[in-house]
Amino acid sequence: MDASSIRIPGYRGPINPNPNPPDGEARISIYLYRPWLAAGIVGAAVFGLVMLVQLWYMLRRRGTRWFHGLLAFGALMEVGGYAARIKGYQNMFRVYVFVASYFLIVVAPIPIAAAIYLMLTYAASRWPNGRRLLVMPPKVMVTLFITVDIITIAVQVLGAAMVGVVQTKLNRNERAPMTIKTAGYILLAGLAVQTAFFTTFMLLLLLAITRVPRLELPPGLARPLRMLLYSNLAAGFFVLLRTVYRLAVECQGYFGSANSSQTLFTVFEMVPVIVAMTILSAVPVARWFPKAEHLEHLEHPEQTSQAWQTQSDVTHEVKD
């Protein structure tokens, strides 16, 4: 039996050799291809290593355990997702394996994004006058963006699950609860809202970076603050890149060429999240927090400010 006998426009992937597949199997590969074994192994191994690093940080850094715990949990979900893709390589027609893989890989960015949101609140709470960096209270910002992420991810998982259910029903000549196109629209709606809100967060992060000079911090405090914000911006960029890729895929349609390309999945789904997690795992976030000796100088702000100004004037006189 070839692909043309299934009569799915645009589908050119593998066909189940069993004309009467058992419960839980579809007549086509819901991935639209056979998942690469090597990519699944690399993804599971790399995210497993990231998880161990974050667990190590979490055990040793008391003040940032939520941050590292969220990243460890996200990495664990990625490990499960790519382990499921390894199972998908063994049998690409099992719907529940696809749903598990899709659920874990799509949901994993929730705790990762939550850690990125939390990282910005550290900047607002750990540095003197850091609240000036944000346009809304830190708790409100974190609650808002995490809530939106949870809702939009739930919508995406629902859409992906319905794709599997609808396709299985159609292949068995049974009545489906909706069309494949409708299930794709559900996915698209969740992705569109998620992309819009994460883009908004990135704009708030850029705004926070431009506001750093307003804090009038000495170099010993301003430099690590910028390092924290820039590393947060870099990690957030790669998470946003992955989200935009997902949105582009769904705009083209479930059976489009983008969703049918395993190369694009690897380059724009797996790799960006690996890079983001690597940036956030390079050093513990507490490494950038203000040192006690730098904060001691701020006990008398007016005297400290005058001292910095005097030092700056002397420096300019020497240069002249």
CSV table of C-alpha atoms in Angstrom, one decimal, residues 62-274:
chain,number,residue,atom,x,y,z
A,62,ARG,CA,19.8,28.3,48.6
A,63,GLY,CA,18.6,31.7,47.4
A,64,THR,CA,18.0,30.6,43.8
A,65,ARG,CA,16.6,27.1,44.2
A,66,TRP,CA,13.4,28.0,42.4
A,67,PHE,CA,15.3,29.2,39.4
A,68,HIS,CA,17.5,26.1,39.1
A,69,GLY,CA,14.6,23.8,40.0
A,70,LEU,CA,12.5,25.2,37.1
A,71,LEU,CA,15.4,24.6,34.7
A,72,ALA,CA,16.0,21.1,36.0
A,73,PHE,CA,12.3,20.3,35.6
A,74,GLY,CA,12.3,21.7,32.0
A,75,ALA,CA,15.3,19.7,31.1
A,76,LEU,CA,13.7,16.5,32.6
A,77,MET,CA,10.7,17.0,30.4
A,78,GLU,CA,12.9,17.4,27.3
A,79,VAL,CA,14.7,14.2,28.3
A,80,GLY,CA,11.3,12.4,28.4
A,81,GLY,CA,10.2,14.0,25.1
A,82,TYR,CA,13.3,12.9,23.2
A,83,ALA,CA,13.1,9.4,24.8
A,84,ALA,CA,9.6,9.2,23.4
A,85,ARG,CA,11.0,10.1,20.0
A,86,ILE,CA,13.4,7.2,20.3
A,87,LYS,CA,10.3,5.0,20.9
A,88,GLY,CA,8.8,6.7,17.9
A,89,TYR,CA,11.8,5.6,15.8
A,90,GLN,CA,11.0,2.0,16.8
A,91,ASN,CA,7.3,2.4,15.9
A,92,MET,CA,6.2,5.7,14.4
A,93,PHE,CA,2.5,4.8,14.2
A,94,ARG,CA,1.7,4.7,17.9
A,95,VAL,CA,-0.4,7.7,18.6
A,96,TYR,CA,0.1,7.8,22.4
A,97,VAL,CA,3.9,7.8,21.9
A,98,PHE,CA,3.6,10.8,19.6
A,99,VAL,CA,1.3,12.6,22.0
A,100,ALA,CA,3.7,12.0,24.9
A,101,SER,CA,6.6,13.2,22.8
A,102,TYR,CA,4.8,16.3,21.6
A,103,PHE,CA,3.4,17.1,25.1
A,104,LEU,CA,6.7,16.9,26.8
A,105,ILE,CA,8.7,18.8,24.2
A,106,VAL,CA,6.0,21.5,23.8
A,107,VAL,CA,5.4,21.9,27.6
A,108,ALA,CA,9.1,21.9,28.6
A,109,PRO,CA,9.5,25.6,27.6
A,110,ILE,CA,7.0,26.6,30.4
A,111,PRO,CA,9.4,26.0,33.3
A,112,ILE,CA,12.3,27.3,31.2
A,113,ALA,CA,10.4,30.5,30.3
A,114,ALA,CA,9.4,30.8,34.0
A,115,ALA,CA,13.0,30.7,35.0
A,116,ILE,CA,13.8,33.5,32.4
A,117,TYR,CA,10.9,35.6,33.9
A,118,LEU,CA,12.3,34.9,37.4
A,119,MET,CA,15.7,36.0,36.3
A,120,LEU,CA,14.5,39.5,35.5
A,121,THR,CA,12.8,39.7,38.9
A,122,TYR,CA,16.2,39.0,40.5
A,123,ALA,CA,17.5,42.1,38.7
A,124,ALA,CA,14.7,44.1,40.2
A,125,SER,CA,15.0,42.8,43.7
A,126,ARG,CA,18.7,42.2,44.3
A,127,TRP,CA,20.1,45.5,43.0
A,128,PRO,CA,19.6,48.9,44.7
A,129,ASN,CA,16.6,50.8,43.0
A,130,GLY,CA,16.2,47.7,40.8
A,131,ARG,CA,12.5,48.2,40.8
A,132,ARG,CA,13.0,51.0,38.3
A,133,LEU,CA,13.9,48.4,35.7
A,134,LEU,CA,10.3,47.1,35.4
A,135,VAL,CA,7.1,48.7,34.3
A,136,MET,CA,5.0,46.4,36.6
A,137,PRO,CA,5.5,44.7,40.0
A,138,PRO,CA,7.7,41.6,39.6
A,139,LYS,CA,5.2,39.2,41.1
A,140,VAL,CA,2.5,40.5,38.8
A,141,MET,CA,4.8,40.1,35.8
A,142,VAL,CA,5.8,36.5,36.6
A,143,THR,CA,2.2,35.4,37.4
A,144,LEU,CA,0.9,37.0,34.2
A,145,PHE,CA,3.4,35.4,31.8
A,146,ILE,CA,3.4,32.0,33.4
A,147,THR,CA,-0.4,31.8,33.4
A,148,VAL,CA,-0.5,32.7,29.8
A,149,ASP,CA,2.1,30.1,29.0
A,150,ILE,CA,0.2,27.4,30.8
A,151,ILE,CA,-3.1,28.2,29.0
A,152,THR,CA,-1.5,28.5,25.6
A,153,ILE,CA,0.5,25.3,26.0
A,154,ALA,CA,-2.6,23.4,27.1
A,155,VAL,CA,-4.4,24.6,23.9
A,156,GLN,CA,-1.4,23.4,21.8
A,157,VAL,CA,-1.4,20.0,23.4
A,158,LEU,CA,-5.1,19.7,22.9
A,159,GLY,CA,-4.7,20.5,19.2
A,160,ALA,CA,-1.9,18.0,18.8
A,161,ALA,CA,-3.9,15.3,20.6
A,162,MET,CA,-6.9,16.0,18.4
A,163,VAL,CA,-4.7,15.6,15.3
A,164,GLY,CA,-3.9,12.1,16.3
A,165,VAL,CA,-7.4,11.2,17.3
A,166,VAL,CA,-9.0,12.7,14.1
A,167,GLN,CA,-6.5,10.9,11.9
A,168,THR,CA,-7.0,7.6,13.6
A,169,LYS,CA,-10.8,8.0,13.3
A,170,LEU,CA,-10.6,8.9,9.6
A,171,ASN,CA,-8.3,6.0,8.7
A,172,ARG,CA,-10.9,3.6,10.3
A,173,ASN,CA,-13.8,5.3,8.4
A,174,GLU,CA,-15.2,6.4,11.8
A,175,ARG,CA,-16.8,9.8,12.5
A,176,ALA,CA,-14.2,12.3,13.7
A,177,PRO,CA,-15.1,15.0,16.3
A,178,MET,CA,-13.5,17.6,14.0
A,179,THR,CA,-11.4,18.0,10.9
A,180,ILE,CA,-7.6,18.0,10.8
A,181,LYS,CA,-7.7,21.6,9.7
A,182,THR,CA,-9.7,22.6,12.8
A,183,ALA,CA,-7.3,20.7,15.1
A,184,GLY,CA,-4.5,22.7,13.4
A,185,TYR,CA,-6.3,25.9,14.0
A,186,ILE,CA,-6.4,25.1,17.7
A,187,LEU,CA,-2.6,24.5,17.7
A,188,LEU,CA,-2.2,27.8,15.8
A,189,ALA,CA,-4.3,29.8,18.2
A,190,GLY,CA,-2.2,28.6,21.2
A,191,LEU,CA,1.1,29.3,19.5
A,192,ALA,CA,0.0,32.8,18.3
A,193,VAL,CA,-0.9,34.0,21.7
A,194,GLN,CA,2.2,32.4,23.3
A,195,THR,CA,4.5,34.0,20.7
A,196,ALA,CA,2.8,37.4,21.2
A,197,PHE,CA,3.2,37.3,25.0
A,198,PHE,CA,6.8,36.1,24.9
A,199,THR,CA,7.7,38.8,22.4
A,200,THR,CA,6.1,41.3,24.8
A,201,PHE,CA,8.3,40.0,27.6
A,202,MET,CA,11.4,40.3,25.4
A,203,LEU,CA,10.5,44.0,24.8
A,204,LEU,CA,10.2,44.5,28.6
A,205,LEU,CA,13.6,42.9,29.0
A,206,LEU,CA,15.1,45.2,26.4
A,207,LEU,CA,13.5,48.2,28.2
A,208,ALA,CA,15.0,47.0,31.5
A,209,ILE,CA,18.5,46.9,29.8
A,210,THR,CA,18.1,50.5,28.6
A,211,ARG,CA,17.1,51.6,32.1
A,212,VAL,CA,20.2,50.3,33.8
A,213,PRO,CA,21.9,53.8,33.7
A,214,ARG,CA,19.0,55.2,35.7
A,215,LEU,CA,20.1,53.2,38.7
A,216,GLU,CA,23.3,55.2,38.8
A,217,LEU,CA,25.3,52.2,40.0
A,218,PRO,CA,29.1,52.0,40.4
A,219,PRO,CA,30.9,49.7,37.9
A,220,GLY,CA,31.1,47.0,40.5
A,221,LEU,CA,27.3,46.8,40.6
A,222,ALA,CA,26.4,47.8,37.1
A,223,ARG,CA,28.6,45.3,35.3
A,224,PRO,CA,27.2,42.1,36.8
A,225,LEU,CA,23.7,43.5,36.4
A,226,ARG,CA,24.3,43.9,32.7
A,227,MET,CA,25.8,40.4,32.4
A,228,LEU,CA,22.7,39.0,34.1
A,229,LEU,CA,20.3,40.9,31.8
A,230,TYR,CA,22.3,40.1,28.6
A,231,SER,CA,22.5,36.4,29.4
A,232,ASN,CA,18.8,36.5,30.1
A,233,LEU,CA,18.2,38.2,26.7
A,234,ALA,CA,20.3,35.7,24.8
A,235,ALA,CA,18.5,32.7,26.4
A,236,GLY,CA,15.2,34.3,25.8
A,237,PHE,CA,16.0,35.0,22.1
A,238,PHE,CA,16.6,31.3,21.4
A,239,VAL,CA,13.4,30.3,23.2
A,240,LEU,CA,11.6,32.9,21.1
A,241,LEU,CA,13.2,31.6,17.9
A,242,ARG,CA,11.9,28.1,18.7
A,243,THR,CA,8.4,29.5,19.4
A,244,VAL,CA,8.4,31.5,16.1
A,245,TYR,CA,9.4,28.3,14.3
A,246,ARG,CA,6.5,26.5,15.8
A,247,LEU,CA,4.1,29.3,14.7
A,248,ALA,CA,5.5,29.3,11.2
A,249,VAL,CA,5.0,25.6,10.9
A,250,GLU,CA,1.4,25.8,12.0
A,251,CYS,CA,0.7,28.7,9.7
A,252,GLN,CA,1.7,26.5,6.8
A,253,GLY,CA,-0.5,23.7,7.9
A,254,TYR,CA,0.0,20.3,9.7
A,255,PHE,CA,0.8,18.5,6.4
A,256,GLY,CA,3.0,21.4,5.2
A,257,SER,CA,6.6,20.9,4.1
A,258,ALA,CA,8.0,22.6,7.2
A,259,ASN,CA,6.2,20.2,9.6
A,260,SER,CA,7.3,17.3,7.4
A,261,SER,CA,11.0,18.3,7.6
A,262,GLN,CA,12.9,16.6,10.4
A,263,THR,CA,15.9,18.8,9.6
A,264,LEU,CA,13.9,21.9,10.4
A,265,PHE,CA,12.7,20.3,13.6
A,266,THR,CA,16.2,19.6,14.7
A,267,VAL,CA,17.6,23.0,13.8
A,268,PHE,CA,14.8,25.2,15.0
A,269,GLU,CA,13.2,23.1,17.8
A,270,MET,CA,15.9,21.1,19.5
A,271,VAL,CA,19.0,23.2,18.9
A,272,PRO,CA,17.7,26.6,20.1
A,273,VAL,CA,16.4,25.1,23.4
A,274,ILE,CA,19.8,23.4,23.9
